[in-house]
Short mmCIF file of C-alpha atoms and ligand atoms in Angstrom, two decimals:
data_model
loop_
_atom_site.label_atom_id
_atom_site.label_comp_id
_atom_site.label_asym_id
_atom_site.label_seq_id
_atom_site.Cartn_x
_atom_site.Cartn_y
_atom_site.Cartn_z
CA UNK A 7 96.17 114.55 69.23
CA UNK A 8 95.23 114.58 72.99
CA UNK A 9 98.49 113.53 74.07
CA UNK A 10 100.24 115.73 72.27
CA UNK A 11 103.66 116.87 73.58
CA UNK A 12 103.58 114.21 76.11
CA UNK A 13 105.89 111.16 77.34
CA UNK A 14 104.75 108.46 78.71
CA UNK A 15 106.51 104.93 80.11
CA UNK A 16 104.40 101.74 79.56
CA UNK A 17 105.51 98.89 81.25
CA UNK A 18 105.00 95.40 79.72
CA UNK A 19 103.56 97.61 76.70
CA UNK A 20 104.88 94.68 74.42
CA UNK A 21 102.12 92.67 74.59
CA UNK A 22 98.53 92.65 74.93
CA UNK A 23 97.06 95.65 76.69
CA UNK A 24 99.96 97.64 77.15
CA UNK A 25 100.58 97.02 73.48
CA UNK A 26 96.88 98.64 72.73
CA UNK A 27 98.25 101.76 75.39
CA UNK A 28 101.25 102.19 73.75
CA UNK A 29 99.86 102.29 70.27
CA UNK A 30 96.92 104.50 70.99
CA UNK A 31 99.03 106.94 72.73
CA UNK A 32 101.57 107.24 69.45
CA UNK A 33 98.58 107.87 67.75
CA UNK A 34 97.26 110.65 70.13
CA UNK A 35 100.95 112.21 69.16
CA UNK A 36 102.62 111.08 72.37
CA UNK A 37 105.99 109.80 73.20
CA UNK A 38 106.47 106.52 74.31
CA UNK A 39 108.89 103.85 76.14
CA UNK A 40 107.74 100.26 75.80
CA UNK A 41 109.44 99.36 78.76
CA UNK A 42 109.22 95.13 78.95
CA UNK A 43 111.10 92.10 80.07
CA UNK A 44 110.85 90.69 76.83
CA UNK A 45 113.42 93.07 75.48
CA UNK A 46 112.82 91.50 71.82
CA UNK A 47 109.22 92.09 71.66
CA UNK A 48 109.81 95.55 72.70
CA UNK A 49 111.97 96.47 70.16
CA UNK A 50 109.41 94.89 67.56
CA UNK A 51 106.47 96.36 68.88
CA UNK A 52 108.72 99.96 69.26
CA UNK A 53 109.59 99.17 65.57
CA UNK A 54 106.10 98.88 64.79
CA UNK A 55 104.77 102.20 66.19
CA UNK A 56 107.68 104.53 64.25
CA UNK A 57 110.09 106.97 65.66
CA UNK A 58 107.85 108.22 68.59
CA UNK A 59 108.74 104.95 70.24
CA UNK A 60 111.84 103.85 72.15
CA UNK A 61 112.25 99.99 73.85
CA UNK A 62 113.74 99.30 77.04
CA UNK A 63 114.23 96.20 78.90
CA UNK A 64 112.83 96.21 81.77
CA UNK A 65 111.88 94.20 84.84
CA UNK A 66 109.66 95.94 86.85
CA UNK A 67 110.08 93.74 90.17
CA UNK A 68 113.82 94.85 90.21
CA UNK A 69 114.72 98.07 92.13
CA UNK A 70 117.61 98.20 89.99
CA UNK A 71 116.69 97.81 86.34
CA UNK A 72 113.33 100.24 86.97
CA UNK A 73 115.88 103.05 88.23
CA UNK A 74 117.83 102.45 85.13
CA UNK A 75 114.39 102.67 82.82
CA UNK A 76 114.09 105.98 84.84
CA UNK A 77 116.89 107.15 83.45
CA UNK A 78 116.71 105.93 80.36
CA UNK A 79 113.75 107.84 79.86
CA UNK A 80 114.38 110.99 81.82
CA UNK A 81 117.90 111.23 79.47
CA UNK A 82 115.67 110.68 76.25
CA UNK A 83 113.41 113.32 77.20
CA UNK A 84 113.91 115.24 80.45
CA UNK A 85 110.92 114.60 82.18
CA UNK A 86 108.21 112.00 82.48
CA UNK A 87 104.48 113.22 81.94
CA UNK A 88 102.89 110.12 82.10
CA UNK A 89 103.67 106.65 83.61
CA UNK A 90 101.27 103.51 83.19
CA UNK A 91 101.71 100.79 85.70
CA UNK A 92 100.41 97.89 83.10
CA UNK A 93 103.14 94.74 83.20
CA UNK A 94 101.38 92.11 85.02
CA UNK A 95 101.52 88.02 85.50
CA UNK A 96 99.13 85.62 87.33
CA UNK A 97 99.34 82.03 88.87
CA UNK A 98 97.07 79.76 86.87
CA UNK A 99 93.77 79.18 88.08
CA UNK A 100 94.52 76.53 91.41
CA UNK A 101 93.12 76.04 94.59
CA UNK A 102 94.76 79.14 97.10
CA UNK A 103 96.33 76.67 99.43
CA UNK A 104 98.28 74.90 96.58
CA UNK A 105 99.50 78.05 94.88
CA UNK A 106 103.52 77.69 95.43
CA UNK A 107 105.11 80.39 97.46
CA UNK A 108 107.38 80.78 94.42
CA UNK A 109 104.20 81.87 92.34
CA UNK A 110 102.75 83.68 95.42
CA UNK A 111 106.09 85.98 95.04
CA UNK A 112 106.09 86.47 91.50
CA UNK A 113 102.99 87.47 91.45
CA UNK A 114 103.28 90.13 94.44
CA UNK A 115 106.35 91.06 92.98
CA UNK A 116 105.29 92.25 89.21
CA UNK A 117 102.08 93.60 90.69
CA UNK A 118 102.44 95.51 93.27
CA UNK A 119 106.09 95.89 94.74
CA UNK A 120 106.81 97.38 90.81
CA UNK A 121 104.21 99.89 91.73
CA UNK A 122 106.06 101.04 94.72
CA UNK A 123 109.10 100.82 92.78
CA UNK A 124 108.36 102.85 90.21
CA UNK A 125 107.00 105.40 92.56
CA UNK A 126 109.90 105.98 94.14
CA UNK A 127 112.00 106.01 90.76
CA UNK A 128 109.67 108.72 88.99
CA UNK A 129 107.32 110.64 91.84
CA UNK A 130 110.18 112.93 93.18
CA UNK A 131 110.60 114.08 89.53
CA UNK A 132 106.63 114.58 88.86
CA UNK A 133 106.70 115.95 92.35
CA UNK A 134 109.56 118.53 91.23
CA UNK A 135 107.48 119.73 88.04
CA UNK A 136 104.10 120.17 90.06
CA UNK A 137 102.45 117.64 87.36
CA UNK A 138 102.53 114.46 86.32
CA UNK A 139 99.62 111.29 85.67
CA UNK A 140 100.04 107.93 86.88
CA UNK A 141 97.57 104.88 85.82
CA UNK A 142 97.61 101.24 87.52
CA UNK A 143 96.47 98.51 85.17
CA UNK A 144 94.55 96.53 88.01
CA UNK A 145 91.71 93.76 87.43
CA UNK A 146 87.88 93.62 88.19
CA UNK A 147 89.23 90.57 90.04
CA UNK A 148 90.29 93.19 92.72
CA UNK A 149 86.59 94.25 92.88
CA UNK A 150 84.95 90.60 91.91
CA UNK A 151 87.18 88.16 92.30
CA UNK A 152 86.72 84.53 90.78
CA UNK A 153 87.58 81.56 92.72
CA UNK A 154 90.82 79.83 92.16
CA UNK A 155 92.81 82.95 91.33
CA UNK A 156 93.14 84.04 94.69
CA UNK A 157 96.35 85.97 95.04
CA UNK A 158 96.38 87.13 91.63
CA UNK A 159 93.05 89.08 93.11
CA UNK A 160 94.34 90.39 96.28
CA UNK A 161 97.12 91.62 94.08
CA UNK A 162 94.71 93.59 92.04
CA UNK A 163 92.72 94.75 95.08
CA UNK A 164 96.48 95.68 96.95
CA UNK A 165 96.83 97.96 93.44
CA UNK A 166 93.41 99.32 93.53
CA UNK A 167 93.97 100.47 96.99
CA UNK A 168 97.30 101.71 96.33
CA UNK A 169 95.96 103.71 93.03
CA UNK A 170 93.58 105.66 95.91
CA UNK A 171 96.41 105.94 98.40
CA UNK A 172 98.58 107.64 96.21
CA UNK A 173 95.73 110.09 94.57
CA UNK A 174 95.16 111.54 97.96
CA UNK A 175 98.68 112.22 98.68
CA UNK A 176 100.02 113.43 95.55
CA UNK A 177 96.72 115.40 94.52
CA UNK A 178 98.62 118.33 96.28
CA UNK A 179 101.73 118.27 93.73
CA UNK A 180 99.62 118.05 91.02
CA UNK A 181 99.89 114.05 90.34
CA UNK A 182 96.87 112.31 89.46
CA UNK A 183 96.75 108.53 90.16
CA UNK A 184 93.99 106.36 88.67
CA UNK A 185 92.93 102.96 87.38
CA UNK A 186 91.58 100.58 85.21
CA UNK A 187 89.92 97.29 85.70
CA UNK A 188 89.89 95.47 82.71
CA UNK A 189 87.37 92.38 82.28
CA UNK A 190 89.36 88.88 81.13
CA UNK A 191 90.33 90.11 77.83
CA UNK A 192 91.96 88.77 74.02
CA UNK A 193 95.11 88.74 74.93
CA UNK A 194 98.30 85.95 75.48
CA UNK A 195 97.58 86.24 79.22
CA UNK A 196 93.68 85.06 79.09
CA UNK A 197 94.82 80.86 78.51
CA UNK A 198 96.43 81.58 81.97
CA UNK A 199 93.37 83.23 83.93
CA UNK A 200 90.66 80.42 81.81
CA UNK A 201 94.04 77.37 82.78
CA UNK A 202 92.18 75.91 79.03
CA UNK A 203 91.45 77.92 76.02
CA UNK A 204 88.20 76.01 74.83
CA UNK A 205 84.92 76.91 73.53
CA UNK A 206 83.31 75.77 76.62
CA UNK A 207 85.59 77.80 79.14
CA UNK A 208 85.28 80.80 76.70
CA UNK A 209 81.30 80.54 77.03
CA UNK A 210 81.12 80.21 80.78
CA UNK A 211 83.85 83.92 80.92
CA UNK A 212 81.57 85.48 78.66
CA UNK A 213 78.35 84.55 80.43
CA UNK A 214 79.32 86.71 83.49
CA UNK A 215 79.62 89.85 81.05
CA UNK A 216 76.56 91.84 80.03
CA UNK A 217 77.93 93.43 76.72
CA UNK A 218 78.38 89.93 75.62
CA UNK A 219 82.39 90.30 74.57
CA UNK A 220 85.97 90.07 75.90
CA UNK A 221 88.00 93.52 76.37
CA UNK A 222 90.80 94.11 73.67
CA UNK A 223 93.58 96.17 73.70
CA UNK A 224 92.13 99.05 71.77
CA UNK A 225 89.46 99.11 74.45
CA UNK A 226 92.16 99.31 77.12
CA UNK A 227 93.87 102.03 75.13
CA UNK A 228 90.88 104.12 74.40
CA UNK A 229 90.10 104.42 78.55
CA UNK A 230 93.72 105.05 79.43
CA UNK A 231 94.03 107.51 76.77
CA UNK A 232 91.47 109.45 78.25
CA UNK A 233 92.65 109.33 81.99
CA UNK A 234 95.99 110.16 81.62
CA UNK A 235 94.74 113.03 78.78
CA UNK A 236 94.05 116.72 80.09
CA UNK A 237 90.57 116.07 79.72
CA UNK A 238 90.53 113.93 83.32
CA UNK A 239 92.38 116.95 84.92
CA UNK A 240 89.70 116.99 87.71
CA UNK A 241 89.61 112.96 88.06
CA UNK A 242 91.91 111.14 90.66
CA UNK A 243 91.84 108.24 92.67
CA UNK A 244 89.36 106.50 90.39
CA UNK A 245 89.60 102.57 89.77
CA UNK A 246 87.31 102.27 86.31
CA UNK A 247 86.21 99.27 85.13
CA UNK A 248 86.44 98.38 81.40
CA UNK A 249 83.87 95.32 81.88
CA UNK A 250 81.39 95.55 79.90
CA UNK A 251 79.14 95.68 82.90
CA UNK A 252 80.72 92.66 84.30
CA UNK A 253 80.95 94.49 87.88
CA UNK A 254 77.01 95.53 88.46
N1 NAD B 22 94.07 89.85 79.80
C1 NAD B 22 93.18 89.89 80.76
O1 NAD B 22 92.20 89.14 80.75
C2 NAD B 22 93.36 90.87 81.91
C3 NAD B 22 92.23 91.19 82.68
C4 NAD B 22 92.36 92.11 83.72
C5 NAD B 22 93.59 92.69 83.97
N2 NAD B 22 94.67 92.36 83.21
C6 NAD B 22 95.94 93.02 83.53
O2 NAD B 22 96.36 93.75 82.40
C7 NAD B 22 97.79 93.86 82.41
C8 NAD B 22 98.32 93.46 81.05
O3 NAD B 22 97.98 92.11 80.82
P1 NAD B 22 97.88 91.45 79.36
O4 NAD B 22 96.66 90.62 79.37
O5 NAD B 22 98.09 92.47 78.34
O6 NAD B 22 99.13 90.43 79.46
P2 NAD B 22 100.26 90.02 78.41
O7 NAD B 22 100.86 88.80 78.98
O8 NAD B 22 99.73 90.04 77.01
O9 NAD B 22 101.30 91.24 78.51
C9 NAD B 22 102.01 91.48 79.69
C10 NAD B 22 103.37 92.07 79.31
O10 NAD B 22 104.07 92.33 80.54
C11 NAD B 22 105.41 91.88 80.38
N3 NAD B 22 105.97 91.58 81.70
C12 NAD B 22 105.74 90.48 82.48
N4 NAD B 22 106.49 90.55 83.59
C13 NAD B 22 107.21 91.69 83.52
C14 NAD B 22 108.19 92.28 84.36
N5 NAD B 22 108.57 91.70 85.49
N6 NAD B 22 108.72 93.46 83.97
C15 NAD B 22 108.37 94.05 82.79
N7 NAD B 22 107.47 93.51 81.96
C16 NAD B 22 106.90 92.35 82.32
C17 NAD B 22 105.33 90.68 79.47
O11 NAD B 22 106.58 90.40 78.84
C18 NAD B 22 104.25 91.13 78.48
O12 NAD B 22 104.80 91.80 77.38
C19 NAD B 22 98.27 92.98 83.55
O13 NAD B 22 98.56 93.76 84.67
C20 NAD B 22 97.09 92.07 83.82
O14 NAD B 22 97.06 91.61 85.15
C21 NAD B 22 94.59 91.46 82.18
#
C-alpha cells in the first residue's frame, strides 16, 4: 500500500499506459480519476478497477474541460496529491516537412499545452497545501529521437524540459515534478509510432533495445508508482527512462 491515502488524476488513463498507472495505483490503495477523452473507455476501465476509481471526460488540450476535471476531482476529494501528465497522441511516422499543420497542432496541443494547462488548474492548490507530486509521461524520443517522427519528439523533449523547469520552481512549495521515458511499448498507440504492425517492423524496434522486449503498462505503472510514492521524497526534476537500455 504505498499510495495509501492518496489521490491521484491520470489523464488518458483509459488506455495503454495510463491504464497500467491507474491500475497499479488502486492497487497501492490510492484514489484515482481516469480522466480521458474517450469518456466510454473511462467508465469501463473505472468499472474495472472498483470503487477507488471515478471517470471523467476529459480533453486535456481544452482550458475549459481540464478546469472542470479540476473540480471534479477537488469536489470528490478536497485536494489533489498526485497528478500524472500521461494522455498523449503522435503524427504517424512521415517525413517532417509533410507533417500537416493540423497534426503539428494536435500534437503540441495534447502534449505539451495540457501540461501547462493542468498546471495552472491544480499547482495553486498543491502550492496551498505545501505538497503535492506531478509526473510527465514523456518519450525516449525526447532524448533519442527516430527519424520521421519529428514533432512528436520535440514534443517529448518540450515535456522533458518542462518536467525540469517546473521541479526547480516548485521544489520550494514542496511539489516534486518528474518523468518517465517510456521505450515504444504494447500498447494501441505503437501501430502509429511503427505506421505498420508487422513482424519485420516489430524486429527492427526491438533491435535498438538491449533487454530484448517492448515496455508494457505494468512496467510503466511499477516506475510511476514509485516516483510519485513517498519513497522518491528527495527525487525531483528527473526524466527516467523505462527502455530497457534503449538510451545508452
Ligand atoms: N506506446 C508507446 O510506444 C509509447 C512510448 C513512449 C511514450 N509514450 C507516451 O505514453 C503516453 C501514453 O501512451 P499509450 O501508448 O498508452 O497510448 P494509448 O493511445 O494507448 O492511450 C492514450 C490515451 O490518451 C487518451 N487521450 C488522447 N487524447 C486525449 C486528450 N486530448 N485528452 C484526454 N485524453 C486523451 C486516449 O483516449 C487514450 O485513452 C503518451 O503520452 C505517449 O506519447 C508511448
Amino acid at each position: 500500500m504505498r499510495l495509501k491515502g492518496k489521490t491521484a488524476i491520470i489523464t488518458g488513463g483509459a488506455s495503454g499506459f495510463g491504464a497500467g498507472i491507474a491500475r497499479k495505483f488502486v492497487h497501492e490503495g490510492c484514489r484515482v480519476m481516469i480522466a480521458d477523452i474517450n469518456g466510454t473507455a473511462a467508465r469501463h476501465m473505472a468499472q474495472d478497477l472498483g470503487p477507488n476509481a471515478v471517470a471523467q471526460d476529459a480533453d486535456v488540450a481544452r482550458a475549459a474541460s481540464v478546469a472542470e476535471m479540476a473540480e471534479a476531482a477537488r469536489a470528490l476529494w478536497g485536494h489533489i496529491d498526485i497528478l500524472v501528465n500521461n494522455a498523449g497522441v503522435t503524427h504517424l511516422p512521415t517525413p517532417l516537412e509533410d507533417v500537416t499543420e493540423e497534426d503539428f497542432d494536435r500534437v503540441l496541443a495534447v502534449n505539451a499545452k495540457s501540461v501547462f494547462l493542468t498546471a495552472k488548474a491544480i499547482v495553486p492548490q498543491m502550492k496551498e497545501r505545501g505538497v503535492g507530486v506531478i509526473l510527465n509521461v514523456a518519450s525516449t524520443a525526447g532524448v533519442s529521437p527516430r527519424p520521421r517522427l519529428n514533432w512528436y519528439n520535440a514534443s517529448k523533449g518540450w515535456m522533458i524540459t518542462a518536467t525540469k523547469a517546473m521541479a526547480v520552481e516548485l521544489a520550494p512549495q514542496g511539489i516534486r515534478v518528474n518523468a518517465l521515458n517510456p521505450v515504444a511499448g504494447e500498447t494501441p498507440l505503437l501501430k502509429s509510432f511503427m505506421g505498420e504492425d508487422t513482424p519485420e517492423m516489430r524486429a527492427k524496434f526491438l533491435a535498438t533495445i538491449p533487454l530484448g522486449r517492448f515496455s508494457t503498462p505494468e512496467d510503466m505503472g511499477n516506475a510511476a508508482c514509485y516516483l510519485c510514492s513517498d519513497e522518491a521524497s528527495m527525487i525531483t526534476g528527473v526524466a527516467m527512462e523505462v527502455d530497457g537500455g534503449r538510451c545508452i
